[in-house]
Short mmCIF file of C-alpha atoms in Angstrom, two decimals:
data_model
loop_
_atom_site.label_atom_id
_atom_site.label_comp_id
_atom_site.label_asym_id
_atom_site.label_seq_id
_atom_site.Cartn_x
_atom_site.Cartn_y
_atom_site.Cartn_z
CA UNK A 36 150.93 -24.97 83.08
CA UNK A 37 150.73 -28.15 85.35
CA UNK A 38 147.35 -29.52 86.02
CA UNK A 39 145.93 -28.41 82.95
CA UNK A 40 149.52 -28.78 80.43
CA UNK A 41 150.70 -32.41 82.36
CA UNK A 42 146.97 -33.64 82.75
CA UNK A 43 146.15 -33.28 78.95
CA UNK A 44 149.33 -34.87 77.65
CA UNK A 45 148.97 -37.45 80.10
CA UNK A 46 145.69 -38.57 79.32
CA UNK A 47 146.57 -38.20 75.16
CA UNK A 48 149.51 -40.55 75.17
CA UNK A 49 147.70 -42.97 77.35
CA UNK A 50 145.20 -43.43 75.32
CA UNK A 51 146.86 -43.73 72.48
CA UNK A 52 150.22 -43.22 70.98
CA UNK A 53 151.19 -39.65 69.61
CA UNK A 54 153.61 -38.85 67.20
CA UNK A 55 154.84 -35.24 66.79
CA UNK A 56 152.43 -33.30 65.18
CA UNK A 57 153.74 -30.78 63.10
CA UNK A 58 153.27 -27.82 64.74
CA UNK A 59 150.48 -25.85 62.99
CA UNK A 60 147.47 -24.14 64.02
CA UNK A 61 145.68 -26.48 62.46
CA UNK A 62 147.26 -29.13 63.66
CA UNK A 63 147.14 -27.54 67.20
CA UNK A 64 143.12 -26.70 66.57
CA UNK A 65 142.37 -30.19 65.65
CA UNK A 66 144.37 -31.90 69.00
CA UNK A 67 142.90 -29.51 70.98
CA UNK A 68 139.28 -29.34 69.91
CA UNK A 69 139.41 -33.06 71.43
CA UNK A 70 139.70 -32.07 74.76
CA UNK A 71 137.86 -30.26 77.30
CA UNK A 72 140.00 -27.76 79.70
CA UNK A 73 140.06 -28.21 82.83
CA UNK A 74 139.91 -24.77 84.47
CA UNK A 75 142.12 -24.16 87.87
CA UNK A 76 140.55 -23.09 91.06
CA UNK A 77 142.59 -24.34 93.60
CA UNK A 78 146.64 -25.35 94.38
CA UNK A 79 147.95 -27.72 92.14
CA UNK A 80 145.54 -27.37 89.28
CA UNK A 81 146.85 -24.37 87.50
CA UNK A 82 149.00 -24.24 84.52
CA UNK A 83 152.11 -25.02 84.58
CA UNK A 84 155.50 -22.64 83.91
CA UNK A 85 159.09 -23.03 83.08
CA UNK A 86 162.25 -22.02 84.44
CA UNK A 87 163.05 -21.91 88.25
CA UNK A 88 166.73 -19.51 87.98
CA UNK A 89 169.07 -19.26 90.28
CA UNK A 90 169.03 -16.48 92.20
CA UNK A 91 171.32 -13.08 90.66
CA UNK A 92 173.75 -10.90 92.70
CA UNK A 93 174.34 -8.68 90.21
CA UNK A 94 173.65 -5.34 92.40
CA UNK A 95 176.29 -3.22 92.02
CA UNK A 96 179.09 -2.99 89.36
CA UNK A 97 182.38 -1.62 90.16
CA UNK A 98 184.15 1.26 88.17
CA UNK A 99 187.95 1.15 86.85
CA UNK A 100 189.93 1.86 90.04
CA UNK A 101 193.52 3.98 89.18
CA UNK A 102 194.66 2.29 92.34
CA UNK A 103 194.87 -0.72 94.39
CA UNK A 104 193.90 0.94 97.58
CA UNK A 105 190.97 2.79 96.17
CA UNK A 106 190.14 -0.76 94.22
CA UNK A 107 190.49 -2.01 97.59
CA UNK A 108 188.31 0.93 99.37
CA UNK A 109 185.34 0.02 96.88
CA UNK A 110 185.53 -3.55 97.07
CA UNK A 111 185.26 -2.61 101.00
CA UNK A 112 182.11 -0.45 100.25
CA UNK A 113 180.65 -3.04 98.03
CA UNK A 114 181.15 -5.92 100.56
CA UNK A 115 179.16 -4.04 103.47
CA UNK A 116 176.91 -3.06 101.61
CA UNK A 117 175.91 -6.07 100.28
CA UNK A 118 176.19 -7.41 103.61
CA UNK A 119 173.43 -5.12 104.67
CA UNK A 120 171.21 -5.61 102.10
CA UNK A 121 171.52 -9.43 102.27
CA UNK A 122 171.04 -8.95 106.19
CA UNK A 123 167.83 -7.22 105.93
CA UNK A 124 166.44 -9.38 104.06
CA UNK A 125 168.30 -12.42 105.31
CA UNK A 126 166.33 -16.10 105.30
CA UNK A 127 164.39 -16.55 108.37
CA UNK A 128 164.97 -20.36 109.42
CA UNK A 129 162.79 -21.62 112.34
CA UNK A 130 163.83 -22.39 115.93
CA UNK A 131 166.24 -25.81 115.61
CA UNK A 132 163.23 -27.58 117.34
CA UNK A 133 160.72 -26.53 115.55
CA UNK A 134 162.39 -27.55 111.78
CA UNK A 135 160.95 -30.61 110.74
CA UNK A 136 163.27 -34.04 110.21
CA UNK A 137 162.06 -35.36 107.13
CA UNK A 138 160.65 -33.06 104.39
CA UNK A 139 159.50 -34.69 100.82
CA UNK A 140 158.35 -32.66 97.98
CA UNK A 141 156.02 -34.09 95.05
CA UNK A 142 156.30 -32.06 92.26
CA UNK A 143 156.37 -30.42 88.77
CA UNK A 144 159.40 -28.56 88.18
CA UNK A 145 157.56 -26.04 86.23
CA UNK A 146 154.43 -25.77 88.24
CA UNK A 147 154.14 -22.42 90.10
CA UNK A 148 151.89 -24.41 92.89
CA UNK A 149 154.81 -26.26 93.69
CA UNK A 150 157.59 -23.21 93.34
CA UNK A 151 155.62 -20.87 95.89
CA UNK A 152 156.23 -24.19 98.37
CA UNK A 153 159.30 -24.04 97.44
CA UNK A 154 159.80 -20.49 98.17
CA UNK A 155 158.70 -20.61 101.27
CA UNK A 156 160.62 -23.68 102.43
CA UNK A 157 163.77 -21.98 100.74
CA UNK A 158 163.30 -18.71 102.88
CA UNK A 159 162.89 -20.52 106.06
CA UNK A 160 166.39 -22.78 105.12
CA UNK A 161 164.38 -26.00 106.03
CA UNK A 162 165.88 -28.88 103.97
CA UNK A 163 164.12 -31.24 101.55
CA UNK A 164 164.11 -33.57 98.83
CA UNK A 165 162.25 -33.29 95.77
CA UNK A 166 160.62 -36.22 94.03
CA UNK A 167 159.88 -35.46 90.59
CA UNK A 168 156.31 -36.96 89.45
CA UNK A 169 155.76 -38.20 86.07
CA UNK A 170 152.53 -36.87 84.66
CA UNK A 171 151.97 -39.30 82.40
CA UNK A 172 151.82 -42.21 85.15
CA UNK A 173 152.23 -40.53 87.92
CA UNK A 174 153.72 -43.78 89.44
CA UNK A 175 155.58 -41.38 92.30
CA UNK A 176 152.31 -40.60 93.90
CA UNK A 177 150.38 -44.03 93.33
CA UNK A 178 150.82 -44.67 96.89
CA UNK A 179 148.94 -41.28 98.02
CA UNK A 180 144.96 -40.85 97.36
CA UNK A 181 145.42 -37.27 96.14
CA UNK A 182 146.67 -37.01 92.65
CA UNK A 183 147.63 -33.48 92.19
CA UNK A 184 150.74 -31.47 93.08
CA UNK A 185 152.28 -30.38 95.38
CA UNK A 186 152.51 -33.30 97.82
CA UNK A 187 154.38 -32.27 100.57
CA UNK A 188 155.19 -35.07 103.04
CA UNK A 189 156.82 -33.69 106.50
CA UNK A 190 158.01 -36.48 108.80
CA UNK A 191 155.75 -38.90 107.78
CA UNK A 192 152.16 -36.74 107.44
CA UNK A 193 151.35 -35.62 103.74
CA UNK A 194 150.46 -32.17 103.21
CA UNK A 195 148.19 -31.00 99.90
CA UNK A 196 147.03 -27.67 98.49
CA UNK A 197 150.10 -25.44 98.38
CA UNK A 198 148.25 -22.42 100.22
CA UNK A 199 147.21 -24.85 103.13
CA UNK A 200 150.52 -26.39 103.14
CA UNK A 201 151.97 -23.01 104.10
CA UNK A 202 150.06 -21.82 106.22
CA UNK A 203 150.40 -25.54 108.31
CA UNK A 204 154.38 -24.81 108.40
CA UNK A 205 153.97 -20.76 109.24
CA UNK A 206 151.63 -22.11 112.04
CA UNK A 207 154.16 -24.37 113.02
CA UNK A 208 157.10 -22.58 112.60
CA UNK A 209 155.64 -19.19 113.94
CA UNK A 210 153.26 -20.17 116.59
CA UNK A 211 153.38 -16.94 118.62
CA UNK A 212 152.52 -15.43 115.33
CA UNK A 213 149.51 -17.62 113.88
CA UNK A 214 146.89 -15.13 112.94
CA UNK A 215 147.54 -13.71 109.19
CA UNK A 216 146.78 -9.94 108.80
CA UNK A 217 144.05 -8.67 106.92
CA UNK A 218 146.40 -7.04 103.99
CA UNK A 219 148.02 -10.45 103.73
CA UNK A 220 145.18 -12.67 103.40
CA UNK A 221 143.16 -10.25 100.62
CA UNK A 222 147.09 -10.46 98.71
CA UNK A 223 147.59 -14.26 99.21
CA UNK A 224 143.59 -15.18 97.93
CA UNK A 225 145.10 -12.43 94.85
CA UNK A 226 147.71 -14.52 94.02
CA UNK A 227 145.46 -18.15 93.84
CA UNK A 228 142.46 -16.22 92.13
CA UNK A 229 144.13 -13.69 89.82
CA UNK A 230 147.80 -13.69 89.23
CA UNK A 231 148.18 -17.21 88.71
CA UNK A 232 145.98 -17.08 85.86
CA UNK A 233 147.69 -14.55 83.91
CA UNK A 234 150.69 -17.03 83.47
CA UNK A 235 149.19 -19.60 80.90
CA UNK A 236 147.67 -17.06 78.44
CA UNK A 237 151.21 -15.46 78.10
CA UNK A 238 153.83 -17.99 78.12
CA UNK A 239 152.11 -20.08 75.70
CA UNK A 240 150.98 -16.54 73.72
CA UNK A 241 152.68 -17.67 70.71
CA UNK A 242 153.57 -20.95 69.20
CA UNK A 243 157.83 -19.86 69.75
CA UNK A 244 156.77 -19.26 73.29
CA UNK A 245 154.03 -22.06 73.43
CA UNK A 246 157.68 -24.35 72.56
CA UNK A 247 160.18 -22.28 74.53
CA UNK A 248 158.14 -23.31 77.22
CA UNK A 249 157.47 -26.73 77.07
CA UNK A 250 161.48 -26.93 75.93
CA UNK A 251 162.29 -26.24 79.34
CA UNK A 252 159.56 -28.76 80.82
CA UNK A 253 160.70 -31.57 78.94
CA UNK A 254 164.06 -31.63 79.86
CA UNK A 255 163.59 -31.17 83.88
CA UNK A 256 160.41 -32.93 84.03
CA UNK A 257 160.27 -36.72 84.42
CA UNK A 258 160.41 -38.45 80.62
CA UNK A 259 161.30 -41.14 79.57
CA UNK A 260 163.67 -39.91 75.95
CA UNK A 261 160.42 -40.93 74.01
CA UNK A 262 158.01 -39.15 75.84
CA UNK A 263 160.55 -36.04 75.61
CA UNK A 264 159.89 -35.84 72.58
CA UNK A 265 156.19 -35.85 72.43
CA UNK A 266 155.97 -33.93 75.07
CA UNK A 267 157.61 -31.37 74.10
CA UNK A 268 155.71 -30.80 70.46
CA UNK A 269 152.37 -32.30 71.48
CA UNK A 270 152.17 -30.33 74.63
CA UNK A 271 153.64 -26.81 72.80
CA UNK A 272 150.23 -27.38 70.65
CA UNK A 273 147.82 -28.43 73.14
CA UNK A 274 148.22 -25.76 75.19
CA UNK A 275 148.98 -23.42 72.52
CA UNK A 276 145.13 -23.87 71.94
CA UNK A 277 144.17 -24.08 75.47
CA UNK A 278 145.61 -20.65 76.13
CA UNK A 279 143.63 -19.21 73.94
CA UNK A 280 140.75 -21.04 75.99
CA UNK A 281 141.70 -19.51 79.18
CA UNK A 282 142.05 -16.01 77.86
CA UNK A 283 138.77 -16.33 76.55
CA UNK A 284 137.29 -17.40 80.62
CA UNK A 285 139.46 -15.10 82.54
CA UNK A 286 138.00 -12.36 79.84
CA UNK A 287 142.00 -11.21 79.00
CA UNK A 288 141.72 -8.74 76.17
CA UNK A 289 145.54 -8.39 75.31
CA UNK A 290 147.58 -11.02 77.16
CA UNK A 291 150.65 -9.12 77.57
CA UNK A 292 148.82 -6.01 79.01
CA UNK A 293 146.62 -8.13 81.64
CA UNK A 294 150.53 -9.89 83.06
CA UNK A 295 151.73 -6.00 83.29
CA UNK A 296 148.53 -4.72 84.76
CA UNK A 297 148.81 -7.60 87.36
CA UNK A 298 152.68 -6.79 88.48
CA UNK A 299 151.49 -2.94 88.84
CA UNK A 300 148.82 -4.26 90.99
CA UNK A 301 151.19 -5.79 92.98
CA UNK A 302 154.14 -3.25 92.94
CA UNK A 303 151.43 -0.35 93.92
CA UNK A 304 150.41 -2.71 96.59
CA UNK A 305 153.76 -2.42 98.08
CA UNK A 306 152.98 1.40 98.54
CA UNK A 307 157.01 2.25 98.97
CA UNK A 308 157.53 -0.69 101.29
CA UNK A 309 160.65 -3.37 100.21
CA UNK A 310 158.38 -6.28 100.84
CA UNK A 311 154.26 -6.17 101.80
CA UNK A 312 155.32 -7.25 104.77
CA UNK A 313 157.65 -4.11 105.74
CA UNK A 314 161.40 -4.80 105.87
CA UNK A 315 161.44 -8.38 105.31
CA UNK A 316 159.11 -10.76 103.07
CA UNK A 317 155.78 -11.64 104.64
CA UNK A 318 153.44 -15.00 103.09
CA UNK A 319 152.11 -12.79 99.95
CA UNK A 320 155.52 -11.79 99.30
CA UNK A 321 156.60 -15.39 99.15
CA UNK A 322 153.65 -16.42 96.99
CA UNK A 323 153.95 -14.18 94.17
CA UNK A 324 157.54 -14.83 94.45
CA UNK A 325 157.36 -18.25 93.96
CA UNK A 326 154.50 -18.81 91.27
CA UNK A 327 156.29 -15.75 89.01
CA UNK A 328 159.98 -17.87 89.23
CA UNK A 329 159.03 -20.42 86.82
CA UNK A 330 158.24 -17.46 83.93
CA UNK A 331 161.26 -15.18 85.11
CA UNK A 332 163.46 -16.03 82.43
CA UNK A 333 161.11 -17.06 79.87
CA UNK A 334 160.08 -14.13 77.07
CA UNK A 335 156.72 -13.54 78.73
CA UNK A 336 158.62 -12.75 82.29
CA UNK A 337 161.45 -11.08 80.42
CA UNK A 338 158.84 -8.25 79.00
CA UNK A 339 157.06 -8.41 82.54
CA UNK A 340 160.29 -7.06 84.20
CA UNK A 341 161.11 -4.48 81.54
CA UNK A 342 157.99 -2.92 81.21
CA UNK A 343 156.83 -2.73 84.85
CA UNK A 344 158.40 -1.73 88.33
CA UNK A 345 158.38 -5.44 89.37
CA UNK A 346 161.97 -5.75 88.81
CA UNK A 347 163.67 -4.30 91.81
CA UNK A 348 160.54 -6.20 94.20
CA UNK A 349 161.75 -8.85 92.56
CA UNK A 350 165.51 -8.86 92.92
CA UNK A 351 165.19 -8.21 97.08
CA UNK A 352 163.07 -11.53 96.85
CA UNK A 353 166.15 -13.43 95.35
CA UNK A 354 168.21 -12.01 97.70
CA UNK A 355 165.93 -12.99 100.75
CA UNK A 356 164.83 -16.20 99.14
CA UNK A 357 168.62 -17.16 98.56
CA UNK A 358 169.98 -20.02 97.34
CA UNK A 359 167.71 -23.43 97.70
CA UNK A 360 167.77 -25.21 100.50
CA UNK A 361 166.78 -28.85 98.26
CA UNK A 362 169.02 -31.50 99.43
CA UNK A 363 169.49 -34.77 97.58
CA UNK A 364 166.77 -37.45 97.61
#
């Protein structure tokens, strides 16, 4: 969604003002045969997705007690256990020294460049504020050379990529522990080359899910009530179009099938293990994670979960992930 969904609409109401289009695939054909598609390679140039939820704590649901002190023994049972589940894979916050002062995120709500950062600072509990970037002027970021997203600026010095801006903060907030495993590296390369583009193809599969989508995007990204809109309709159409595109490159047959053959990649991966990286989330864990949040609650992550074994991967990651650790701007 991001690069390629924010950089088209940006550069078609700039040069010229869009109304609505009725959305049609002919309509969608002729806005999109305009434009060429710029193909993601790298962080921060991949489509973007909606929907970020909250995390769930629904593990556990208690039966009809006949009694208070039996309601009262289960409640007991459900409390430590819960307690050990959340322990095990409790956040992991950096030595008080070592967390940084000042920590300014440039983002896309949707994008899932900027959600695995976001994962990964959320995990370690390290504050920050989020500055939401208009991609239509991108006014936020005028002052920085790099025009892409994520921008992550940590007491002062601006970070870019979102791969090399994690592994900057696991360097610095793991020193003793610099050198990434060989597993971990072939999964976290997986994640930028493959995974991510499985995401586009499928959330904008059909034109319902092409809108759903860009529903979500236009009310949490940064628009004006005009651009809203347009956005919303012009965008749905665009990269209803451009999906189709990207299937064609990344050679995805059935889109649907290629987003459930990529979660049992990841969940045979695991090989029994909670998390890749053994009892508690390692940098690959984090990264899928993060760029499969966005979709999570839109149709195309909906079918992901109930037709594969991601579901219970993904449910220890919202436990260990936990709430966000964003603080007001």
């Amino acid at each position: 969604m991001g690069r390629v969904a924010h950089g088209l609409i940006a550069r078609s109401l700039l040069r010229r003002n869009l109304a609505p289009p009725h959305f049609s695939s002919s309509s969608a054909a002729a806005v999109a045969a305009q434009r060429t598609v710029p193909i993601a390679s790298s962080c921060g140039t991949a489509s973007d997705v909606a929907t970020c939820p909250r995390p769930r704590w629904r593990l556990f649901s208690l039966p009809v007690a006949p009694s208070r002190s039996v309601s009262v023994g289960l409640a007991g049972a459900l409390s430590f256990s819960l307690t050990l589940v959340t322990t095990a894979g409790a956040k992991e916050p950096p030595s008080p020294e070592l967390i940084p002062k000042d920590v300014v995120l440039y983002q896309y709500e949707a994008c899932p460049f900027c959600n695995k950062v976001k994962a990964f600072l959320d995990y370690h509990d390290v504050p920050y504020k989020v500055v939401e970037v208009n991609p239509l002027s991108k006014k936020e970021i005028k002052w920085s050379d790099y025009k892409k997203v994520p921008i992550l600026v940590v007491d002062g010095e601006q970070l870019i990529e979102s791969s090399d801006i994690v592994k900057k903060l696991s360097q610095r907030f793991h020193p003793e522990n610099s050198v990434v495993d060989e597993e971990e590296t072939k999964w976290l390369r997986w994640v930028d080359d493959h995974l991510v583009h499985m995401l586009s193809p499928n959330i904008y599969r059909t034109t319902s899910e092409a809108l759903e989508s860009f529903d979500y995007i236009a009310k949490h990204g940064n628009f004006s009530m005009t651009e809203r809109f347009t956005v919303k309709y012009a965008g749905a159409a665009i990269m209803y179009m451009v999906s189709k595109k990207l299937k064609k490159k990344y050679n995805i047959t059935d889109e649907r099938t290629a987003l459930y053959e990529a979660a049992q990649t990841w969940t045979t991966a695991l090989d029994g293990r909670d998390f890749l990286g053994g009892s508690k989330p390692n940098l690959a864990d984090l990264a899928v994670f993060g760029v499969l949040r966005p979709i999570r609650h839109l149709k195309a992550g909906k079918d992901m979960v109930e037709n594969t074994k991601i579901g219970e991967w993904y449910q220890r990651m919202e436990i260990a992930v936990g709430e966000s650790s964003r603080i007001a701007a």
